[in-house]
CSV table of C-alpha atoms in Angstrom, one decimal:
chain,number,residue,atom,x,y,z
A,1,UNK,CA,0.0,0.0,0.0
A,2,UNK,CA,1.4,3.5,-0.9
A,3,UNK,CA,0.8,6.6,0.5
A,4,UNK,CA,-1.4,7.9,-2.4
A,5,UNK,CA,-4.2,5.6,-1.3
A,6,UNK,CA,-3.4,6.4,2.5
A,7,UNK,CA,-4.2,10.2,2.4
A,8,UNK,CA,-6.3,11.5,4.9
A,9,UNK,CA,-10.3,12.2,3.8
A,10,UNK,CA,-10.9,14.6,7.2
A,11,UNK,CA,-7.2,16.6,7.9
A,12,UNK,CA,-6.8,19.6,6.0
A,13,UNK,CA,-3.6,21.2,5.6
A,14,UNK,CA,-3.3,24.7,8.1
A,15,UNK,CA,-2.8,27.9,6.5
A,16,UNK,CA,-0.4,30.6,7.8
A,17,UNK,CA,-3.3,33.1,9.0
A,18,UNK,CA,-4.6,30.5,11.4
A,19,UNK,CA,-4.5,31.3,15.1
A,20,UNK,CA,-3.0,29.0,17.7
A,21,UNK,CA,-6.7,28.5,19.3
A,22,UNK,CA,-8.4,27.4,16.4
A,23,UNK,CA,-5.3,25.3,15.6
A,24,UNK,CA,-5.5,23.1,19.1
A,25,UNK,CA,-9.2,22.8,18.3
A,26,UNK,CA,-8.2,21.5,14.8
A,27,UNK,CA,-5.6,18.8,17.2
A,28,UNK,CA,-7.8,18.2,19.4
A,29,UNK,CA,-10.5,17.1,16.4
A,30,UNK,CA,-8.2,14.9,14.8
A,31,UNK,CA,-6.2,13.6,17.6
A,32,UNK,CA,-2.9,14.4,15.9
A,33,UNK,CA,0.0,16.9,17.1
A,34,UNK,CA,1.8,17.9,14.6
A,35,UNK,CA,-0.1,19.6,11.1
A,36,UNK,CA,1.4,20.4,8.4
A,37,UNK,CA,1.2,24.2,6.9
A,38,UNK,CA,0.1,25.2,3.0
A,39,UNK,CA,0.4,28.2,1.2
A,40,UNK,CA,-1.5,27.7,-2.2
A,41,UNK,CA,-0.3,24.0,-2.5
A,42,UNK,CA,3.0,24.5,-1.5
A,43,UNK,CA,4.2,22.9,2.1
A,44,UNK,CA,5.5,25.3,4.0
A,45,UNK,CA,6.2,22.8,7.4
A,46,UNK,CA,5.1,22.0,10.4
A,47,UNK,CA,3.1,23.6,13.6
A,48,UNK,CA,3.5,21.1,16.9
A,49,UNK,CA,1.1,21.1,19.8
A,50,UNK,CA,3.8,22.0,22.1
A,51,UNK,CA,4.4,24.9,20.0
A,52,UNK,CA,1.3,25.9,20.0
A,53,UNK,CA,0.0,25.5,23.3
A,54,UNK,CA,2.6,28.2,24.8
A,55,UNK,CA,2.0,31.1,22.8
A,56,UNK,CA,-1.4,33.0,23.2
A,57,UNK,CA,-4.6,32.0,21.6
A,58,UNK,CA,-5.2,34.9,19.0
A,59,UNK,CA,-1.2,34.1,17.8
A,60,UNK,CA,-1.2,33.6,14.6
A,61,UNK,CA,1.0,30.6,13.3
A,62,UNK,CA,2.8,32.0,10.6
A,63,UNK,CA,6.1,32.2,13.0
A,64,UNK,CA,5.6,29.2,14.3
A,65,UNK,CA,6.0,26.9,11.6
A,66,UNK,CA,8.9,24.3,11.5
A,67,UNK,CA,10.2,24.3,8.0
A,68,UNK,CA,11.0,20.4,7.6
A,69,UNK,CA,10.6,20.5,4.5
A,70,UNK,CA,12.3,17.5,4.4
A,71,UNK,CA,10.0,15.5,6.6
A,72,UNK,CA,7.7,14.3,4.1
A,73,UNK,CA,6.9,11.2,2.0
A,74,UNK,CA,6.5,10.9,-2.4
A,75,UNK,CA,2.7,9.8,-2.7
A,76,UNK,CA,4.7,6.6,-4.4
A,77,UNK,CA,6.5,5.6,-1.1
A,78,UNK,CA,5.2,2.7,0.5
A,79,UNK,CA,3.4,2.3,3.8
A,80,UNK,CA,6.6,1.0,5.5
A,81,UNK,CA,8.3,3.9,4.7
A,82,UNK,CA,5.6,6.6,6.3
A,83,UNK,CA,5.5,4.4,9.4
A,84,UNK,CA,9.3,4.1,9.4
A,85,UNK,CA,9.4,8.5,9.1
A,86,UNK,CA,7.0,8.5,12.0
A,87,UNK,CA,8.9,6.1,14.5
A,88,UNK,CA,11.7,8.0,13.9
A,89,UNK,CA,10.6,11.3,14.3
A,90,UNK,CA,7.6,10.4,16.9
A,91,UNK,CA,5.2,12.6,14.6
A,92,UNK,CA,1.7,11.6,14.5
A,93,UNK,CA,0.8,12.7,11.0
A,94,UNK,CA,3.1,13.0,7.3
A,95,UNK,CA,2.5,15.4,4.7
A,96,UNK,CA,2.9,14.1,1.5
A,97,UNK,CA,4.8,15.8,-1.1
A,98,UNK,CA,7.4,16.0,-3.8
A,99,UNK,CA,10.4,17.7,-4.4
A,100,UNK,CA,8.8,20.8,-5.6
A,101,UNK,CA,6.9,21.1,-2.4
A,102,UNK,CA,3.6,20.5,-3.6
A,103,UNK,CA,1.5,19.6,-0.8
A,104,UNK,CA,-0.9,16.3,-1.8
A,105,UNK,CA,-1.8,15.3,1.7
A,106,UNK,CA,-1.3,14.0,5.0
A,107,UNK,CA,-1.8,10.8,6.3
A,108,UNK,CA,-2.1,10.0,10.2
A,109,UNK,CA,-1.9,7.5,13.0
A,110,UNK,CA,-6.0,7.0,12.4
A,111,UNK,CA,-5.2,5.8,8.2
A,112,UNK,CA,-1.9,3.8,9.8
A,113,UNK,CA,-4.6,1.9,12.4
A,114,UNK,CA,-7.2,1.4,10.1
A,115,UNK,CA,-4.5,-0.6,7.6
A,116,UNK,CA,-3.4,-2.8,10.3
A,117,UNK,CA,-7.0,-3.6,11.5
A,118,UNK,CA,-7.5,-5.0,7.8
A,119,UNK,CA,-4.3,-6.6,8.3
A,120,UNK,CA,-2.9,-10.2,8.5
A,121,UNK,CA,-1.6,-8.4,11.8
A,122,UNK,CA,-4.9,-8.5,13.5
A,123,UNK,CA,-5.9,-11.6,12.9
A,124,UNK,CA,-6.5,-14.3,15.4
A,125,UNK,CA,-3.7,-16.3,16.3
A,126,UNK,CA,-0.3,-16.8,18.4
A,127,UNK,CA,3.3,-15.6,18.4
A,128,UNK,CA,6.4,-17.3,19.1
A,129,UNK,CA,9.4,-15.9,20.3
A,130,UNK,CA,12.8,-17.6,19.8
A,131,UNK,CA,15.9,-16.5,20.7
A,132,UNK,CA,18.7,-17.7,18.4
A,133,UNK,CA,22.3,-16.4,17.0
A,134,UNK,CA,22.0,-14.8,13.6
A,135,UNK,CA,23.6,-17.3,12.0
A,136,UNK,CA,21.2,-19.9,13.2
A,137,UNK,CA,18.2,-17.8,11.7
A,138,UNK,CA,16.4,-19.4,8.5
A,139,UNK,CA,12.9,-18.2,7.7
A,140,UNK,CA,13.0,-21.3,5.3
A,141,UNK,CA,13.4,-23.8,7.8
A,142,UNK,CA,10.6,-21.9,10.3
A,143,UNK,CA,8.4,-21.9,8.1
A,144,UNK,CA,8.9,-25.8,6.4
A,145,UNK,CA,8.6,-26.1,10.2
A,146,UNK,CA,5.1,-24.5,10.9
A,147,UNK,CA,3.4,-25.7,7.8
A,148,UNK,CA,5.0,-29.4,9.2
A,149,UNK,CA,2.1,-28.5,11.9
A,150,UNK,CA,-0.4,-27.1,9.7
A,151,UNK,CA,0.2,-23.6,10.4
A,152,UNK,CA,1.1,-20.6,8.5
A,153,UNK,CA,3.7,-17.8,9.5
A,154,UNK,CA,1.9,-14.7,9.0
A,155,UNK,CA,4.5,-11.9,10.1
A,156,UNK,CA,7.4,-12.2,11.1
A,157,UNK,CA,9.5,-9.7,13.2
A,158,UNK,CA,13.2,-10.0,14.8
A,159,UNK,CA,14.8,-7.6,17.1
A,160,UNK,CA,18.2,-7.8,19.0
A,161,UNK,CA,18.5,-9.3,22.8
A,162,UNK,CA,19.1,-6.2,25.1
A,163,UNK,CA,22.5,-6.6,26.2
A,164,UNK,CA,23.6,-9.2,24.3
A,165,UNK,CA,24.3,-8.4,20.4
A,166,UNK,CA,25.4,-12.2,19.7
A,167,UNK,CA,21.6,-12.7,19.7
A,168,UNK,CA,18.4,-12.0,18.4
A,169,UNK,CA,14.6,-12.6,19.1
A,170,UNK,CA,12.6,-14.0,16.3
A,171,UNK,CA,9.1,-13.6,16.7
A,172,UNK,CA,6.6,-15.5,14.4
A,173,UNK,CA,2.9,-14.5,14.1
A,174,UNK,CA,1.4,-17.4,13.4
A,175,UNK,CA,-2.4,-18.1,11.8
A,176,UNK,CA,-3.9,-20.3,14.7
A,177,UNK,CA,-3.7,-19.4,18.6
A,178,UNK,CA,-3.3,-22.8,20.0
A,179,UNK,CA,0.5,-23.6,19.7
A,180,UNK,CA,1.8,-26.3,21.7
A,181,UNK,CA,2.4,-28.9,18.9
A,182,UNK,CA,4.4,-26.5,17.2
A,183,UNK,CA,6.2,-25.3,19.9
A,184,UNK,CA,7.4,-29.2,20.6
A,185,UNK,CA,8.2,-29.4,17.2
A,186,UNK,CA,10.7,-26.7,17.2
A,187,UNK,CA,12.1,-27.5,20.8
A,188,UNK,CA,13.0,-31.3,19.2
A,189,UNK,CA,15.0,-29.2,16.3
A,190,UNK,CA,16.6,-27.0,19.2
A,191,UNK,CA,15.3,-24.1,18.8
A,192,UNK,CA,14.7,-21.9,21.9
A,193,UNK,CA,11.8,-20.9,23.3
A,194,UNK,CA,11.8,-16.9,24.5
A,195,UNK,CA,8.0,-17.0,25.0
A,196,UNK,CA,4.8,-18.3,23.9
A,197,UNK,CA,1.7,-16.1,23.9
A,198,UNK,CA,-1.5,-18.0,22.6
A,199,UNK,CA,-3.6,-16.1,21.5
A,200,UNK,CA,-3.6,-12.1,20.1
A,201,UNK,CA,-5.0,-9.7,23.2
A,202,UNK,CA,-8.2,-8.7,20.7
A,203,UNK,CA,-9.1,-5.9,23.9
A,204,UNK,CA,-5.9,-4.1,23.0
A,205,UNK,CA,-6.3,-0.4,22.4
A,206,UNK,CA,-5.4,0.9,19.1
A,207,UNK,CA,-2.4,3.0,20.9
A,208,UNK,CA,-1.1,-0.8,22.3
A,209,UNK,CA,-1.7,-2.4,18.6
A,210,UNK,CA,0.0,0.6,16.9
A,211,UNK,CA,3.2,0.1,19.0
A,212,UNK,CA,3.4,-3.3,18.4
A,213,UNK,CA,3.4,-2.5,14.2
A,214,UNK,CA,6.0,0.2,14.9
A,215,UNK,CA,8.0,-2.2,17.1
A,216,UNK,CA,7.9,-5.0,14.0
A,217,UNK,CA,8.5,-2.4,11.2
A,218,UNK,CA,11.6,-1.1,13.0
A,219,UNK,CA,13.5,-4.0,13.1
């Protein structure tokens, strides 16, 4: 998925004339805090809450904008990429431009969540965490593995062990919850076990679930 088809339908870009007070009603609307700023299609940058919220209501934003004109995605770029940009930078929406600066949008956290609740991500099922050298890591072999058990590896994800950069977690996201034959399997092949977790918490908040797809695309 690219970030044309990701753009926002309800956040409009800020204009330079806005006040701070209409601006934190705009935030507070859209549950964002950061917006970008047009000026007849061209990005201009971005306004933060913090920013914002210490100047006095009837301020306009014009000084206030962060030129970042760098902090944006192509409408081409994919969805890893935006989530990626936002991870990095902790800002909860991305204006999408080119290198012209022709403003095309903005997609936010609320386009990012709705993707992953249509997800593979969200569906039902169980993750197992391994803990294994590098060299020891074959997606191949997990996977001839879990199909072995009549399973299917959904997502995979693998981060370093704190303290310890000889290893690294491997955790699989696999299409059924209950695990244990699986889990067997790969202990008699030596693999081991980090952590089992049966089943996908489906009361989650959509702050919790977000984290989590940040966490897997930043590894």
């Amino acid at each position: 998925m690219f970030a044309e088809e990701l753009l926002s339908n309800d956040i409009f870009p800020l204009k330079k004339t806005d006040t701070c007070e209409s601006v934190l009603v705009f935030m507070s609307d859209w549950k964002v805090f950061h917006l970008p700023v047009a000026d007849n299609g061209t990005f201009l940058g971005y306004v933060s809450y913090d920013e914002i919220n210490n100047h006095p209501g009837k301020t306009k934003i014009e000084k206030l904008i962060q030129p970042l004109l760098q902090l944006y995605v192509d409408k081409g770029q994919h969805l890893f990429e935006i989530i990626k940009l936002m991870s990095d930078t902790g800002f909860t929406c991305i204006a999408i431009s080119d290198d012209t600066a022709e403003y095309k949008g903005v997609v936010s956290i609320k386009e990012i969540v709705q993707v992953y609740k249509s997800s593979s991500l969200a569906q039902p099922g169980g993750i197992i965490v391994l803990e294994m050298t590098p060299q020891d890591y074959s997606l191949a072999e997990l996977s001839r593995i879990v199909e072995y058990n009549d399973a299917k590896i959904l997502h995979v994800f693998v981060n370093p062990v704190p303290d310890n950069v000889s290893k690294i977690l491997v955790s699989l996201k696999l299409n059924r919850p209950e695990l244990s034959t699986i889990v067997q399997t790969l202990e008699r092949y030596q693999y081991r076990i980090h952590s089992v977790h049966q089943s996908m918490d489906q009361s989650s908040d959509f702050s919790n679930r977000y984290e989590w797809l940040l966490k897997y695309l930043n590894t």
